[in-house]
Amino acid sequence: MGSTMTVARVGVSLDPALLEKFDSLIKEKGYPSRSEAIGDLLRRAVAEEALETGTGEAIGTLTILYDHHVRGVTERLLHLQHHHISEILSTTHIHVDERSCLEVLIVRGSVRRVKRLAARIAALKGVRHGELVVTPTTT
Ligand code: NI
């Protein structure tokens, strides 16, 4: 955020006990001000809504853990990734042990397509864990 960003000031009425808890929480987390903390909460709420409804554009990571001994999983993963080249910016593959592979995909694109890619990969036989972490680029 640049210093040229315009801001809107709002007044809100809150339960004093809740505000006290919130203040102690944000102090513990190291926020410099209530405005910063509340801004983060609002951004998270807007981001969650966008992700839930599948609207807008997002960037983030898809982390998967899979067993490459499961027949066909490597080919299916490659096939899916080639089908989604416009959403995948980069991939990193780490051989965890004899059977397990960790892969991190950096993804960017429409939330709908990125979520579809994540769901398809997670549904593959042999993929034990799949976690998509994305943040909107449109808010
Ligand atoms: Ni591997």
PDB file of C-alpha atoms and ligand atoms in Angstrom:
ATOM      1  CA  MET A   1       0.000   0.000   0.000  1.00  0.00           C
ATOM      2  CA  GLY A   2       1.365   3.398  -0.917  1.00  0.00           C
ATOM      3  CA  SER A   3       1.122   6.601   1.050  1.00  0.00           C
ATOM      4  CA  THR A   4      -1.080   8.022  -1.688  1.00  0.00           C
ATOM      5  CA  MET A   5      -3.908   5.620  -0.803  1.00  0.00           C
ATOM      6  CA  THR A   6      -7.061   7.454   0.098  1.00  0.00           C
ATOM      7  CA  VAL A   7      -8.875   6.383   3.225  1.00  0.00           C
ATOM      8  CA  ALA A   8     -12.456   6.495   4.428  1.00  0.00           C
ATOM      9  CA  ARG A   9     -13.147   7.128   8.088  1.00  0.00           C
ATOM     10  CA  VAL A  10     -16.000   5.260   9.726  1.00  0.00           C
ATOM     11  CA  GLY A  11     -17.470   5.304  13.204  1.00  0.00           C
ATOM     12  CA  VAL A  12     -18.708   2.057  14.662  1.00  0.00           C
ATOM     13  CA  SER A  13     -20.548   1.253  17.894  1.00  0.00           C
ATOM     14  CA  LEU A  14     -19.208  -1.733  19.754  1.00  0.00           C
ATOM     15  CA  ASP A  15     -19.679  -3.626  22.976  1.00  0.00           C
ATOM     16  CA  PRO A  16     -16.870  -2.201  25.227  1.00  0.00           C
ATOM     17  CA  ALA A  17     -16.009  -5.688  26.533  1.00  0.00           C
ATOM     18  CA  LEU A  18     -15.613  -6.946  22.967  1.00  0.00           C
ATOM     19  CA  LEU A  19     -13.475  -3.945  22.048  1.00  0.00           C
ATOM     20  CA  GLU A  20     -11.262  -4.558  25.060  1.00  0.00           C
ATOM     21  CA  LYS A  21     -10.726  -8.176  24.027  1.00  0.00           C
ATOM     22  CA  PHE A  22     -10.071  -7.116  20.458  1.00  0.00           C
ATOM     23  CA  ASP A  23      -7.518  -4.510  21.560  1.00  0.00           C
ATOM     24  CA  SER A  24      -5.636  -7.029  23.672  1.00  0.00           C
ATOM     25  CA  LEU A  25      -5.724  -9.544  20.815  1.00  0.00           C
ATOM     26  CA  ILE A  26      -4.334  -7.133  18.238  1.00  0.00           C
ATOM     27  CA  LYS A  27      -1.680  -5.942  20.685  1.00  0.00           C
ATOM     28  CA  GLU A  28      -0.603  -9.557  21.145  1.00  0.00           C
ATOM     29  CA  LYS A  29      -0.492 -10.040  17.373  1.00  0.00           C
ATOM     30  CA  GLY A  30       1.587  -6.912  16.946  1.00  0.00           C
ATOM     31  CA  TYR A  31      -0.764  -4.727  14.946  1.00  0.00           C
ATOM     32  CA  PRO A  32       0.322  -1.074  15.034  1.00  0.00           C
ATOM     33  CA  SER A  33      -3.274   0.142  15.144  1.00  0.00           C
ATOM     34  CA  ARG A  34      -6.935  -0.862  15.217  1.00  0.00           C
ATOM     35  CA  SER A  35      -7.259   0.414  11.661  1.00  0.00           C
ATOM     36  CA  GLU A  36      -4.651  -2.075  10.430  1.00  0.00           C
ATOM     37  CA  ALA A  37      -6.290  -4.958  12.284  1.00  0.00           C
ATOM     38  CA  ILE A  38      -9.817  -4.095  11.179  1.00  0.00           C
ATOM     39  CA  GLY A  39      -8.612  -3.599   7.593  1.00  0.00           C
ATOM     40  CA  ASP A  40      -7.150  -7.124   7.647  1.00  0.00           C
ATOM     41  CA  LEU A  41     -10.413  -8.567   8.983  1.00  0.00           C
ATOM     42  CA  LEU A  42     -12.410  -6.828   6.285  1.00  0.00           C
ATOM     43  CA  ARG A  43     -10.031  -7.927   3.523  1.00  0.00           C
ATOM     44  CA  ARG A  44     -10.226 -11.496   4.783  1.00  0.00           C
ATOM     45  CA  ALA A  45     -14.028 -11.402   4.826  1.00  0.00           C
ATOM     46  CA  VAL A  46     -14.155 -10.010   1.284  1.00  0.00           C
ATOM     47  CA  ALA A  47     -11.568 -12.575   0.112  1.00  0.00           C
ATOM     48  CA  GLU A  48     -13.438 -15.478   1.714  1.00  0.00           C
ATOM     49  CA  GLU A  49     -16.663 -14.407   0.075  1.00  0.00           C
ATOM     50  CA  ALA A  50     -14.969 -14.121  -3.338  1.00  0.00           C
ATOM     51  CA  LEU A  51     -13.436 -17.561  -2.915  1.00  0.00           C
ATOM     52  CA  GLU A  52     -16.673 -19.129  -1.732  1.00  0.00           C
ATOM     53  CA  THR A  53     -18.668 -17.710  -4.597  1.00  0.00           C
ATOM     54  CA  GLY A  54     -15.870 -18.306  -7.116  1.00  0.00           C
ATOM     55  CA  THR A  55     -15.779 -14.759  -8.411  1.00  0.00           C
ATOM     56  CA  GLY A  56     -12.838 -12.641  -9.491  1.00  0.00           C
ATOM     57  CA  GLU A  57      -9.169 -13.411  -9.902  1.00  0.00           C
ATOM     58  CA  ALA A  58      -6.772 -14.869  -7.373  1.00  0.00           C
ATOM     59  CA  ILE A  59      -3.150 -15.816  -6.825  1.00  0.00           C
ATOM     60  CA  GLY A  60      -1.733 -18.352  -4.403  1.00  0.00           C
ATOM     61  CA  THR A  61      -0.483 -21.877  -3.909  1.00  0.00           C
ATOM     62  CA  LEU A  62      -1.805 -25.375  -4.140  1.00  0.00           C
ATOM     63  CA  THR A  63       0.167 -27.764  -1.947  1.00  0.00           C
ATOM     64  CA  ILE A  64      -0.290 -31.455  -2.525  1.00  0.00           C
ATOM     65  CA  LEU A  65       1.123 -34.582  -1.005  1.00  0.00           C
ATOM     66  CA  TYR A  66       0.787 -37.781  -2.988  1.00  0.00           C
ATOM     67  CA  ASP A  67       1.970 -41.342  -3.232  1.00  0.00           C
ATOM     68  CA  HIS A  68       3.706 -41.789  -6.572  1.00  0.00           C
ATOM     69  CA  HIS A  69       3.463 -45.592  -6.231  1.00  0.00           C
ATOM     70  CA  VAL A  70      -0.283 -45.361  -6.850  1.00  0.00           C
ATOM     71  CA  ARG A  71      -0.728 -46.450 -10.434  1.00  0.00           C
ATOM     72  CA  GLY A  72      -1.351 -43.607 -12.855  1.00  0.00           C
ATOM     73  CA  VAL A  73      -1.266 -40.750 -10.362  1.00  0.00           C
ATOM     74  CA  THR A  74       1.855 -39.102 -11.813  1.00  0.00           C
ATOM     75  CA  GLU A  75       0.440 -39.217 -15.359  1.00  0.00           C
ATOM     76  CA  ARG A  76      -2.943 -37.890 -14.226  1.00  0.00           C
ATOM     77  CA  LEU A  77      -1.307 -35.058 -12.312  1.00  0.00           C
ATOM     78  CA  LEU A  78       0.780 -34.097 -15.327  1.00  0.00           C
ATOM     79  CA  HIS A  79      -2.232 -34.300 -17.607  1.00  0.00           C
ATOM     80  CA  LEU A  80      -4.288 -32.019 -15.336  1.00  0.00           C
ATOM     81  CA  GLN A  81      -1.447 -29.541 -15.002  1.00  0.00           C
ATOM     82  CA  HIS A  82      -0.989 -29.358 -18.767  1.00  0.00           C
ATOM     83  CA  HIS A  83      -4.731 -28.820 -19.110  1.00  0.00           C
ATOM     84  CA  HIS A  84      -4.406 -25.844 -16.737  1.00  0.00           C
ATOM     85  CA  ILE A  85      -1.202 -24.216 -18.023  1.00  0.00           C
ATOM     86  CA  SER A  86      -2.855 -20.816 -18.024  1.00  0.00           C
ATOM     87  CA  GLU A  87      -3.459 -21.090 -14.254  1.00  0.00           C
ATOM     88  CA  ILE A  88      -0.114 -22.599 -13.205  1.00  0.00           C
ATOM     89  CA  LEU A  89       2.827 -20.200 -12.991  1.00  0.00           C
ATOM     90  CA  SER A  90       5.342 -22.573 -11.433  1.00  0.00           C
ATOM     91  CA  THR A  91       5.674 -25.939  -9.717  1.00  0.00           C
ATOM     92  CA  THR A  92       8.143 -27.315  -7.209  1.00  0.00           C
ATOM     93  CA  HIS A  93       8.482 -31.016  -6.572  1.00  0.00           C
ATOM     94  CA  ILE A  94      10.168 -32.525  -3.545  1.00  0.00           C
ATOM     95  CA  HIS A  95      10.675 -36.271  -3.048  1.00  0.00           C
ATOM     96  CA  VAL A  96       9.743 -36.653   0.629  1.00  0.00           C
ATOM     97  CA  ASP A  97      10.523 -40.332   1.104  1.00  0.00           C
ATOM     98  CA  GLU A  98      10.345 -43.635  -0.802  1.00  0.00           C
ATOM     99  CA  ARG A  99       6.656 -43.163  -1.668  1.00  0.00           C
ATOM    100  CA  SER A 100       5.652 -39.586  -0.951  1.00  0.00           C
ATOM    101  CA  CYS A 101       5.998 -36.517  -3.114  1.00  0.00           C
ATOM    102  CA  LEU A 102       5.270 -32.945  -2.112  1.00  0.00           C
ATOM    103  CA  GLU A 103       4.350 -30.554  -4.857  1.00  0.00           C
ATOM    104  CA  VAL A 104       3.675 -26.843  -4.592  1.00  0.00           C
ATOM    105  CA  LEU A 105       1.947 -25.179  -7.512  1.00  0.00           C
ATOM    106  CA  ILE A 106       1.878 -21.416  -7.761  1.00  0.00           C
ATOM    107  CA  VAL A 107      -1.463 -20.619  -9.293  1.00  0.00           C
ATOM    108  CA  ARG A 108      -3.066 -17.537 -10.712  1.00  0.00           C
ATOM    109  CA  GLY A 109      -6.275 -16.920 -12.586  1.00  0.00           C
ATOM    110  CA  SER A 110     -10.021 -16.959 -12.218  1.00  0.00           C
ATOM    111  CA  VAL A 111     -11.063 -18.245  -8.807  1.00  0.00           C
ATOM    112  CA  ARG A 112     -13.485 -20.619 -10.506  1.00  0.00           C
ATOM    113  CA  ARG A 113     -10.785 -22.280 -12.621  1.00  0.00           C
ATOM    114  CA  VAL A 114      -8.173 -22.349  -9.845  1.00  0.00           C
ATOM    115  CA  LYS A 115     -10.678 -23.977  -7.481  1.00  0.00           C
ATOM    116  CA  ARG A 116     -11.650 -26.486 -10.153  1.00  0.00           C
ATOM    117  CA  LEU A 117      -7.998 -27.397 -10.683  1.00  0.00           C
ATOM    118  CA  ALA A 118      -7.492 -27.844  -6.926  1.00  0.00           C
ATOM    119  CA  ALA A 119     -10.621 -29.985  -6.595  1.00  0.00           C
ATOM    120  CA  ARG A 120      -9.656 -32.214  -9.523  1.00  0.00           C
ATOM    121  CA  ILE A 121      -6.145 -32.748  -8.190  1.00  0.00           C
ATOM    122  CA  ALA A 122      -7.378 -33.447  -4.643  1.00  0.00           C
ATOM    123  CA  ALA A 123      -9.826 -36.023  -6.009  1.00  0.00           C
ATOM    124  CA  LEU A 124      -7.100 -38.062  -7.739  1.00  0.00           C
ATOM    125  CA  LYS A 125      -6.419 -41.481  -6.278  1.00  0.00           C
ATOM    126  CA  GLY A 126      -3.044 -41.293  -4.546  1.00  0.00           C
ATOM    127  CA  VAL A 127      -3.305 -37.621  -3.590  1.00  0.00           C
ATOM    128  CA  ARG A 128      -3.469 -37.727   0.196  1.00  0.00           C
ATOM    129  CA  HIS A 129      -3.555 -34.034   0.900  1.00  0.00           C
ATOM    130  CA  GLY A 130      -4.404 -30.965  -1.107  1.00  0.00           C
ATOM    131  CA  GLU A 131      -4.588 -27.455   0.225  1.00  0.00           C
ATOM    132  CA  LEU A 132      -5.357 -24.362  -1.780  1.00  0.00           C
ATOM    133  CA  VAL A 133      -4.329 -21.010  -0.330  1.00  0.00           C
ATOM    134  CA  VAL A 134      -5.266 -18.076  -2.516  1.00  0.00           C
ATOM    135  CA  THR A 135      -5.813 -14.401  -2.127  1.00  0.00           C
ATOM    136  CA  PRO A 136      -7.850 -12.253  -4.503  1.00  0.00           C
ATOM    137  CA  THR A 137      -5.942  -9.988  -6.889  1.00  0.00           C
ATOM    138  CA  THR A 138      -9.072  -8.004  -7.641  1.00  0.00           C
ATOM    139  CA  THR A 139      -9.674  -6.465  -4.204  1.00  0.00           C
TER     140      THR A 139
HETATM  141 NI    NI B   1       8.715 -37.296  -5.993  1.00  0.00          NI
END
